[in-house]
PDB file of C-alpha atoms in Angstrom:
ATOM      1  CA  MET A   1     -21.487  -1.652  13.298  1.00 47.00           C
ATOM      2  CA  ALA A   2     -22.670   0.327  10.286  1.00 57.00           C
ATOM      3  CA  GLU A   3     -19.885   1.695   8.092  1.00 85.00           C
ATOM      4  CA  LEU A   4     -21.282   5.206   7.849  1.00 87.00           C
ATOM      5  CA  VAL A   5     -18.090   6.710   6.420  1.00 91.00           C
ATOM      6  CA  TYR A   6     -16.079   3.911   4.784  1.00 94.00           C
ATOM      7  CA  ARG A   7     -18.641   2.712   2.249  1.00 91.00           C
ATOM      8  CA  PRO A   8     -19.535   6.197   0.914  1.00 93.00           C
ATOM      9  CA  VAL A   9     -15.787   6.951   0.607  1.00 92.00           C
ATOM     10  CA  VAL A  10     -15.332   3.713  -1.378  1.00 93.00           C
ATOM     11  CA  GLY A  11     -18.185   4.744  -3.668  1.00 94.00           C
ATOM     12  CA  PHE A  12     -16.658   8.192  -4.152  1.00 93.00           C
ATOM     13  CA  ALA A  13     -13.251   6.661  -4.933  1.00 93.00           C
ATOM     14  CA  ARG A  14     -14.752   4.347  -7.536  1.00 93.00           C
ATOM     15  CA  THR A  15     -16.449   7.321  -9.178  1.00 94.00           C
ATOM     16  CA  LEU A  16     -13.127   9.166  -9.286  1.00 92.00           C
ATOM     17  CA  PHE A  17     -11.442   6.155 -10.888  1.00 92.00           C
ATOM     18  CA  LYS A  18     -14.025   6.336 -13.689  1.00 92.00           C
ATOM     19  CA  VAL A  19     -13.582  10.095 -14.067  1.00 91.00           C
ATOM     20  CA  TRP A  20      -9.796   9.658 -14.272  1.00 91.00           C
ATOM     21  CA  ASP A  21     -10.346   6.664 -16.598  1.00 93.00           C
ATOM     22  CA  LEU A  22      -7.890   4.511 -14.675  1.00 95.00           C
ATOM     23  CA  LYS A  23      -7.238   1.072 -16.171  1.00 95.00           C
ATOM     24  CA  ILE A  24      -7.137  -1.158 -13.079  1.00 97.00           C
ATOM     25  CA  ASP A  25      -5.770  -4.686 -13.461  1.00 98.00           C
ATOM     26  CA  LEU A  26      -6.380  -6.601 -10.220  1.00 98.00           C
ATOM     27  CA  GLN A  27      -5.411 -10.247  -9.759  1.00 98.00           C
ATOM     28  CA  GLY A  28      -5.321 -12.410  -6.658  1.00 98.00           C
ATOM     29  CA  SER A  29      -8.039 -10.825  -4.542  1.00 98.00           C
ATOM     30  CA  GLU A  30      -9.343 -14.344  -3.802  1.00 98.00           C
ATOM     31  CA  ASN A  31      -6.268 -14.713  -1.561  1.00 98.00           C
ATOM     32  CA  ILE A  32      -7.795 -12.235   0.891  1.00 98.00           C
ATOM     33  CA  PRO A  33      -9.880 -14.180   3.449  1.00 98.00           C
ATOM     34  CA  ARG A  34     -13.621 -13.581   3.448  1.00 98.00           C
ATOM     35  CA  SER A  35     -13.679 -13.625   7.236  1.00 98.00           C
ATOM     36  CA  GLY A  36     -11.288 -13.369  10.149  1.00 98.00           C
ATOM     37  CA  GLY A  37      -8.248 -11.258  10.814  1.00 98.00           C
ATOM     38  CA  ALA A  38      -5.285 -10.822   8.460  1.00 98.00           C
ATOM     39  CA  VAL A  39      -2.391  -8.423   7.923  1.00 98.00           C
ATOM     40  CA  LEU A  40      -2.324  -7.035   4.376  1.00 98.00           C
ATOM     41  CA  VAL A  41       1.230  -6.007   3.455  1.00 98.00           C
ATOM     42  CA  SER A  42       2.094  -3.840   0.451  1.00 98.00           C
ATOM     43  CA  ASN A  43       4.936  -1.950  -1.177  1.00 98.00           C
ATOM     44  CA  HIS A  44       4.684   1.847  -0.943  1.00 97.00           C
ATOM     45  CA  ILE A  45       5.277   4.090  -3.973  1.00 98.00           C
ATOM     46  CA  SER A  46       2.430   6.620  -3.798  1.00 94.00           C
ATOM     47  CA  TYR A  47       0.301   8.676  -1.428  1.00 92.00           C
ATOM     48  CA  LEU A  48      -2.707   6.764  -2.820  1.00 92.00           C
ATOM     49  CA  ASP A  49      -1.488   3.202  -2.294  1.00 94.00           C
ATOM     50  CA  PHE A  50      -3.849   2.590   0.611  1.00 93.00           C
ATOM     51  CA  VAL A  51      -6.815   3.370  -1.675  1.00 92.00           C
ATOM     52  CA  PHE A  52      -5.811   0.715  -4.202  1.00 96.00           C
ATOM     53  CA  ASP A  53      -4.769  -1.800  -1.556  1.00 96.00           C
ATOM     54  CA  GLY A  54      -8.206  -1.402  -0.023  1.00 95.00           C
ATOM     55  CA  LEU A  55      -9.797  -1.822  -3.449  1.00 96.00           C
ATOM     56  CA  ALA A  56      -8.192  -5.275  -3.711  1.00 97.00           C
ATOM     57  CA  ALA A  57     -10.192  -6.470  -0.687  1.00 97.00           C
ATOM     58  CA  LEU A  58     -13.611  -5.342  -1.944  1.00 96.00           C
ATOM     59  CA  PRO A  59     -14.304  -8.431  -4.118  1.00 97.00           C
ATOM     60  CA  GLN A  60     -14.100 -10.447  -0.879  1.00 98.00           C
ATOM     61  CA  LYS A  61     -16.458  -7.935   0.773  1.00 96.00           C
ATOM     62  CA  ARG A  62     -13.759  -6.836   3.228  1.00 97.00           C
ATOM     63  CA  LEU A  63     -12.762  -3.375   4.431  1.00 97.00           C
ATOM     64  CA  VAL A  64      -9.140  -2.768   5.405  1.00 97.00           C
ATOM     65  CA  ARG A  65      -8.042  -0.649   8.385  1.00 97.00           C
ATOM     66  CA  PHE A  66      -4.707   0.943   7.527  1.00 96.00           C
ATOM     67  CA  MET A  67      -1.957   1.991   9.888  1.00 95.00           C
ATOM     68  CA  ALA A  68      -0.997   5.529   8.843  1.00 89.00           C
ATOM     69  CA  LYS A  69       1.155   8.282  10.286  1.00 87.00           C
ATOM     70  CA  GLU A  70      -0.580  10.352  12.903  1.00 90.00           C
ATOM     71  CA  SER A  71      -0.216  13.660  11.019  1.00 87.00           C
ATOM     72  CA  VAL A  72      -2.747  12.442   8.417  1.00 83.00           C
ATOM     73  CA  PHE A  73      -5.333  12.226  11.214  1.00 89.00           C
ATOM     74  CA  ARG A  74      -4.668  15.853  12.218  1.00 89.00           C
ATOM     75  CA  HIS A  75      -5.462  17.194   8.735  1.00 83.00           C
ATOM     76  CA  ARG A  76      -8.791  19.052   8.632  1.00 85.00           C
ATOM     77  CA  ILE A  77     -10.076  17.072   5.619  1.00 76.00           C
ATOM     78  CA  SER A  78      -8.380  13.678   5.801  1.00 82.00           C
ATOM     79  CA  GLY A  79      -8.519  13.482   9.610  1.00 88.00           C
ATOM     80  CA  PRO A  80     -12.288  13.044  10.074  1.00 90.00           C
ATOM     81  CA  LEU A  81     -12.379  10.604   7.130  1.00 88.00           C
ATOM     82  CA  MET A  82      -9.506   8.493   8.483  1.00 88.00           C
ATOM     83  CA  ARG A  83     -11.093   8.339  11.922  1.00 90.00           C
ATOM     84  CA  GLY A  84     -14.513   7.582  10.437  1.00 92.00           C
ATOM     85  CA  MET A  85     -13.064   4.670   8.450  1.00 93.00           C
ATOM     86  CA  LYS A  86     -11.439   3.378  11.664  1.00 92.00           C
ATOM     87  CA  HIS A  87      -7.892   3.535  10.330  1.00 94.00           C
ATOM     88  CA  ILE A  88      -5.135   3.436  12.959  1.00 95.00           C
ATOM     89  CA  PRO A  89      -2.918   6.464  13.717  1.00 93.00           C
ATOM     90  CA  VAL A  90       0.777   5.740  14.249  1.00 93.00           C
ATOM     91  CA  ASP A  91       2.859   8.121  16.341  1.00 89.00           C
ATOM     92  CA  ARG A  92       6.421   7.027  15.595  1.00 78.00           C
ATOM     93  CA  LYS A  93       7.575   8.191  19.034  1.00 79.00           C
ATOM     94  CA  GLN A  94       4.875   6.151  20.784  1.00 77.00           C
ATOM     95  CA  GLY A  95       4.301   3.174  18.506  1.00 84.00           C
ATOM     96  CA  GLU A  96       3.138   0.884  21.302  1.00 91.00           C
ATOM     97  CA  ALA A  97      -0.384   2.363  21.314  1.00 92.00           C
ATOM     98  CA  ALA A  98      -0.832   1.842  17.572  1.00 95.00           C
ATOM     99  CA  TYR A  99       0.511  -1.710  17.849  1.00 96.00           C
ATOM    100  CA  ALA A 100      -1.951  -2.523  20.655  1.00 96.00           C
ATOM    101  CA  HIS A 101      -4.818  -0.962  18.673  1.00 96.00           C
ATOM    102  CA  ALA A 102      -3.926  -3.017  15.571  1.00 97.00           C
ATOM    103  CA  LEU A 103      -3.610  -6.193  17.647  1.00 98.00           C
ATOM    104  CA  ASP A 104      -7.070  -5.698  19.161  1.00 97.00           C
ATOM    105  CA  SER A 105      -8.518  -5.106  15.689  1.00 97.00           C
ATOM    106  CA  LEU A 106      -6.899  -8.281  14.299  1.00 98.00           C
ATOM    107  CA  ARG A 107      -8.201 -10.341  17.207  1.00 98.00           C
ATOM    108  CA  SER A 108     -11.695  -9.029  16.575  1.00 97.00           C
ATOM    109  CA  GLY A 109     -11.502 -10.255  12.955  1.00 98.00           C
ATOM    110  CA  GLU A 110     -10.431  -7.120  11.103  1.00 97.00           C
ATOM    111  CA  ILE A 111      -7.957  -6.861   8.211  1.00 98.00           C
ATOM    112  CA  ILE A 112      -5.130  -4.449   9.009  1.00 98.00           C
ATOM    113  CA  GLY A 113      -3.139  -2.825   6.189  1.00 97.00           C
ATOM    114  CA  VAL A 114       0.580  -2.207   6.759  1.00 97.00           C
ATOM    115  CA  PHE A 115       3.341  -0.598   4.692  1.00 96.00           C
ATOM    116  CA  PRO A 116       6.444  -2.241   6.211  1.00 97.00           C
ATOM    117  CA  GLU A 117       8.789   0.136   4.358  1.00 96.00           C
ATOM    118  CA  ALA A 118       7.218   2.861   6.573  1.00 91.00           C
ATOM    119  CA  THR A 119       7.705   5.614   3.957  1.00 93.00           C
ATOM    120  CA  ILE A 120       7.277   6.002   0.206  1.00 96.00           C
ATOM    121  CA  SER A 121      10.142   4.535  -1.803  1.00 98.00           C
ATOM    122  CA  GLN A 122      11.349   7.300  -4.100  1.00 97.00           C
ATOM    123  CA  SER A 123      13.383   4.807  -6.126  1.00 98.00           C
ATOM    124  CA  PHE A 124      10.179   2.761  -6.680  1.00 98.00           C
ATOM    125  CA  THR A 125      12.090  -0.315  -5.535  1.00 98.00           C
ATOM    126  CA  LEU A 126      11.526  -2.202  -2.287  1.00 98.00           C
ATOM    127  CA  LYS A 127      13.225  -0.746   0.761  1.00 97.00           C
ATOM    128  CA  SER A 128      14.003  -2.850   3.821  1.00 97.00           C
ATOM    129  CA  PHE A 129      10.957  -4.088   5.759  1.00 98.00           C
ATOM    130  CA  LYS A 130      10.307  -3.383   9.417  1.00 96.00           C
ATOM    131  CA  SER A 131       9.221  -6.468  11.385  1.00 97.00           C
ATOM    132  CA  GLY A 132       6.026  -5.040  12.906  1.00 96.00           C
ATOM    133  CA  ALA A 133       3.670  -6.705  10.403  1.00 98.00           C
ATOM    134  CA  ALA A 134       5.164 -10.142  11.082  1.00 98.00           C
ATOM    135  CA  ARG A 135       5.053  -9.602  14.861  1.00 98.00           C
ATOM    136  CA  LEU A 136       1.409  -8.493  14.688  1.00 98.00           C
ATOM    137  CA  ALA A 137       0.416 -11.562  12.656  1.00 98.00           C
ATOM    138  CA  GLN A 138       2.316 -13.871  15.014  1.00 98.00           C
ATOM    139  CA  GLU A 139       0.782 -12.420  18.149  1.00 98.00           C
ATOM    140  CA  ALA A 140      -2.761 -12.308  16.762  1.00 98.00           C
ATOM    141  CA  GLY A 141      -2.491 -15.751  15.135  1.00 98.00           C
ATOM    142  CA  VAL A 142      -3.524 -14.458  11.685  1.00 98.00           C
ATOM    143  CA  PRO A 143      -2.003 -14.820   8.186  1.00 98.00           C
ATOM    144  CA  LEU A 144       0.049 -12.257   6.282  1.00 98.00           C
ATOM    145  CA  ILE A 145      -1.285 -11.369   2.828  1.00 98.00           C
ATOM    146  CA  PRO A 146       1.456  -9.991   0.535  1.00 98.00           C
ATOM    147  CA  MET A 147       0.576  -7.647  -2.299  1.00 98.00           C
ATOM    148  CA  ALA A 148       2.129  -5.159  -4.718  1.00 98.00           C
ATOM    149  CA  VAL A 149       0.874  -2.118  -6.604  1.00 98.00           C
ATOM    150  CA  TRP A 150       2.409  -0.533  -9.686  1.00 98.00           C
ATOM    151  CA  GLY A 151       1.475   2.622 -11.607  1.00 98.00           C
ATOM    152  CA  THR A 152       0.139   4.487  -8.569  1.00 97.00           C
ATOM    153  CA  GLN A 153       3.334   6.584  -8.504  1.00 98.00           C
ATOM    154  CA  ARG A 154       2.211   8.173 -11.775  1.00 97.00           C
ATOM    155  CA  LEU A 155      -0.833   9.669 -10.003  1.00 95.00           C
ATOM    156  CA  TRP A 156       0.770  11.182  -6.900  1.00 93.00           C
ATOM    157  CA  THR A 157       4.091  10.475  -5.264  1.00 96.00           C
ATOM    158  CA  LYS A 158       6.773  12.209  -3.263  1.00 94.00           C
ATOM    159  CA  GLY A 159       8.591  14.952  -5.145  1.00 92.00           C
ATOM    160  CA  GLN A 160       6.288  14.917  -8.186  1.00 94.00           C
ATOM    161  CA  PRO A 161       3.177  16.961  -9.065  1.00 93.00           C
ATOM    162  CA  ARG A 162      -0.197  15.251  -8.764  1.00 92.00           C
ATOM    163  CA  ASN A 163      -1.755  13.956 -11.971  1.00 90.00           C
ATOM    164  CA  PHE A 164      -5.504  13.733 -11.441  1.00 87.00           C
ATOM    165  CA  LYS A 165      -6.538  14.570 -14.990  1.00 85.00           C
ATOM    166  CA  ARG A 166      -8.246  12.053 -17.251  1.00 78.00           C
ATOM    167  CA  SER A 167      -5.086  10.398 -18.475  1.00 81.00           C
ATOM    168  CA  HIS A 168      -5.941   6.668 -18.766  1.00 90.00           C
ATOM    169  CA  ILE A 169      -3.162   5.630 -16.361  1.00 95.00           C
ATOM    170  CA  PRO A 170      -3.002   1.855 -15.812  1.00 97.00           C
ATOM    171  CA  ILE A 171      -2.802   0.583 -12.224  1.00 98.00           C
ATOM    172  CA  THR A 172      -1.637  -3.011 -11.713  1.00 98.00           C
ATOM    173  CA  ILE A 173      -2.364  -4.812  -8.422  1.00 98.00           C
ATOM    174  CA  ARG A 174      -1.202  -8.303  -7.517  1.00 98.00           C
ATOM    175  CA  VAL A 175      -2.214 -10.131  -4.321  1.00 98.00           C
ATOM    176  CA  GLY A 176      -0.297 -13.251  -3.291  1.00 98.00           C
ATOM    177  CA  GLU A 177      -1.153 -16.334  -1.290  1.00 98.00           C
ATOM    178  CA  ALA A 178      -1.229 -16.087   2.491  1.00 98.00           C
ATOM    179  CA  ILE A 179       1.966 -16.566   4.486  1.00 98.00           C
ATOM    180  CA  GLU A 180       1.611 -18.248   7.848  1.00 97.00           C
ATOM    181  CA  ALA A 181       3.212 -16.286  10.680  1.00 97.00           C
ATOM    182  CA  SER A 182       4.199 -19.235  12.869  1.00 95.00           C
ATOM    183  CA  ARG A 183       5.019 -18.374  16.475  1.00 95.00           C
ATOM    184  CA  ASP A 184       7.980 -20.745  16.477  1.00 96.00           C
ATOM    185  CA  LYS A 185       9.773 -18.697  13.798  1.00 96.00           C
ATOM    186  CA  TYR A 186      11.751 -15.517  14.306  1.00 97.00           C
ATOM    187  CA  ALA A 187       9.859 -12.404  13.174  1.00 97.00           C
ATOM    188  CA  GLY A 188      12.957 -11.439  11.187  1.00 97.00           C
ATOM    189  CA  ALA A 189      12.843 -14.682   9.180  1.00 98.00           C
ATOM    190  CA  ILE A 190       9.137 -14.216   8.431  1.00 98.00           C
ATOM    191  CA  THR A 191       9.821 -10.609   7.428  1.00 98.00           C
ATOM    192  CA  ARG A 192      12.515 -11.723   4.971  1.00 98.00           C
ATOM    193  CA  GLN A 193      10.129 -14.276   3.456  1.00 98.00           C
ATOM    194  CA  LEU A 194       7.416 -11.630   3.248  1.00 98.00           C
ATOM    195  CA  ARG A 195       9.711  -9.138   1.512  1.00 98.00           C
ATOM    196  CA  GLU A 196      10.804 -11.771  -1.024  1.00 98.00           C
ATOM    197  CA  ARG A 197       7.161 -12.517  -1.837  1.00 98.00           C
ATOM    198  CA  VAL A 198       6.252  -8.831  -2.206  1.00 98.00           C
ATOM    199  CA  GLN A 199       9.300  -8.450  -4.484  1.00 98.00           C
ATOM    200  CA  GLU A 200       8.047 -11.322  -6.678  1.00 98.00           C
ATOM    201  CA  LEU A 201       4.587  -9.741  -6.854  1.00 98.00           C
ATOM    202  CA  LEU A 202       6.076  -6.323  -7.672  1.00 98.00           C
ATOM    203  CA  GLU A 203       8.115  -7.809 -10.525  1.00 98.00           C
ATOM    204  CA  ALA A 204       5.000  -9.617 -11.789  1.00 98.00           C
ATOM    205  CA  ALA A 205       3.048  -6.338 -11.708  1.00 98.00           C
ATOM    206  CA  GLN A 206       5.853  -4.540 -13.566  1.00 98.00           C
ATOM    207  CA  ARG A 207       5.992  -7.258 -16.248  1.00 98.00           C
ATOM    208  CA  ALA A 208       2.214  -7.064 -16.702  1.00 98.00           C
ATOM    209  CA  TYR A 209       2.155  -3.269 -16.866  1.00 98.00           C
ATOM    210  CA  PRO A 210       0.805  -2.420 -20.329  1.00 98.00           C
ATOM    211  CA  VAL A 211       2.676   0.821 -21.090  1.00 96.00           C
ATOM    212  CA  ARG A 212       6.211   2.166 -21.097  1.00 96.00           C
ATOM    213  CA  PRO A 213       7.441   5.768 -20.809  1.00 95.00           C
ATOM    214  CA  LYS A 214       6.336   7.879 -23.785  1.00 93.00           C
ATOM    215  CA  GLY A 215       9.720   9.556 -24.150  1.00 94.00           C
ATOM    216  CA  PRO A 216      12.754  10.983 -22.318  1.00 93.00           C
ATOM    217  CA  ASP A 217      10.563  13.356 -20.263  1.00 93.00           C
ATOM    218  CA  ASP A 218       8.374  10.481 -19.057  1.00 95.00           C
ATOM    219  CA  THR A 219      10.990   8.126 -17.593  1.00 97.00           C
ATOM    220  CA  TRP A 220      10.855   9.509 -14.015  1.00 98.00           C
ATOM    221  CA  TRP A 221       8.336   6.847 -12.864  1.00 98.00           C
ATOM    222  CA  MET A 222      10.503   3.905 -13.929  1.00 98.00           C
ATOM    223  CA  PRO A 223      13.204   2.622 -11.538  1.00 98.00           C
ATOM    224  CA  ALA A 224      16.789   2.952 -12.698  1.00 97.00           C
ATOM    225  CA  HIS A 225      17.344  -0.814 -12.964  1.00 96.00           C
ATOM    226  CA  LEU A 226      14.500  -0.971 -15.516  1.00 97.00           C
ATOM    227  CA  GLY A 227      15.967   1.866 -17.585  1.00 96.00           C
ATOM    228  CA  GLY A 228      14.112   4.750 -15.946  1.00 97.00           C
ATOM    229  CA  THR A 229      15.418   7.943 -14.383  1.00 97.00           C
ATOM    230  CA  ALA A 230      14.050   7.482 -10.852  1.00 98.00           C
ATOM    231  CA  PRO A 231      16.889   7.847  -8.334  1.00 97.00           C
ATOM    232  CA  THR A 232      18.615   4.642  -7.300  1.00 97.00           C
ATOM    233  CA  PRO A 233      18.218   3.485  -3.680  1.00 96.00           C
ATOM    234  CA  GLU A 234      21.817   4.593  -3.081  1.00 96.00           C
ATOM    235  CA  GLN A 235      21.078   8.080  -4.443  1.00 96.00           C
ATOM    236  CA  VAL A 236      17.984   8.375  -2.244  1.00 95.00           C
ATOM    237  CA  ARG A 237      19.956   7.347   0.851  1.00 93.00           C
ATOM    238  CA  ALA A 238      22.724   9.831   0.012  1.00 93.00           C
ATOM    239  CA  ALA A 239      20.182  12.665  -0.424  1.00 90.00           C
ATOM    240  CA  GLU A 240      18.447  11.789   2.869  1.00 89.00           C
ATOM    241  CA  SER A 241      21.743  11.792   4.767  1.00 85.00           C
ATOM    242  CA  HIS A 242      22.520  15.420   3.824  1.00 78.00           C
TER     243      HIS A 242
END
């Protein structure tokens, strides 16, 4: 079927990247299969992560269908685009429908993108992973592809103003080797392995990142354990519990 919406959106995004003068460092895209189903699994630090995760699949000539919260599909601008790109709405109260939709897509040879943390990590560290990605890969008989993005939080993240001006922000993307989702393993064990691999890729992306905060007012995008002023995971949990 012709991609009447997805490909023009990709072209528009690439134009924006040039306008914003983003410095994109992508490694590992060869780990994304050129054909057949797969579950692409990424950390989540920005509202734009799905754009850059999708970008990682383009060298392999693949388009990724992302699972995203249903409210995004109700928005007057993003809604028609999300539906046109065949992304998958997730209603957290009725997740079975989204799971079945994703499973059908995987079995028909699509790549499904999943953020197993479910929400943006305001500490910019990995939160716990939900097991849905592993269960999907097991049931569909497809591999899990771990990946990590870094720098996207500087463009647009929770609790911070958007920065879409031409500011030369580097974006680092690392894609890891496929993880087999064997049916004879517990989904929880596969999920733990997956999280460990995403953590390794995230640390690799952070080490490769070419810039550091410019001064005391620019440390918000660095996690506390790396010397930044982003809230710690414990601080985020305490704030969410109030």
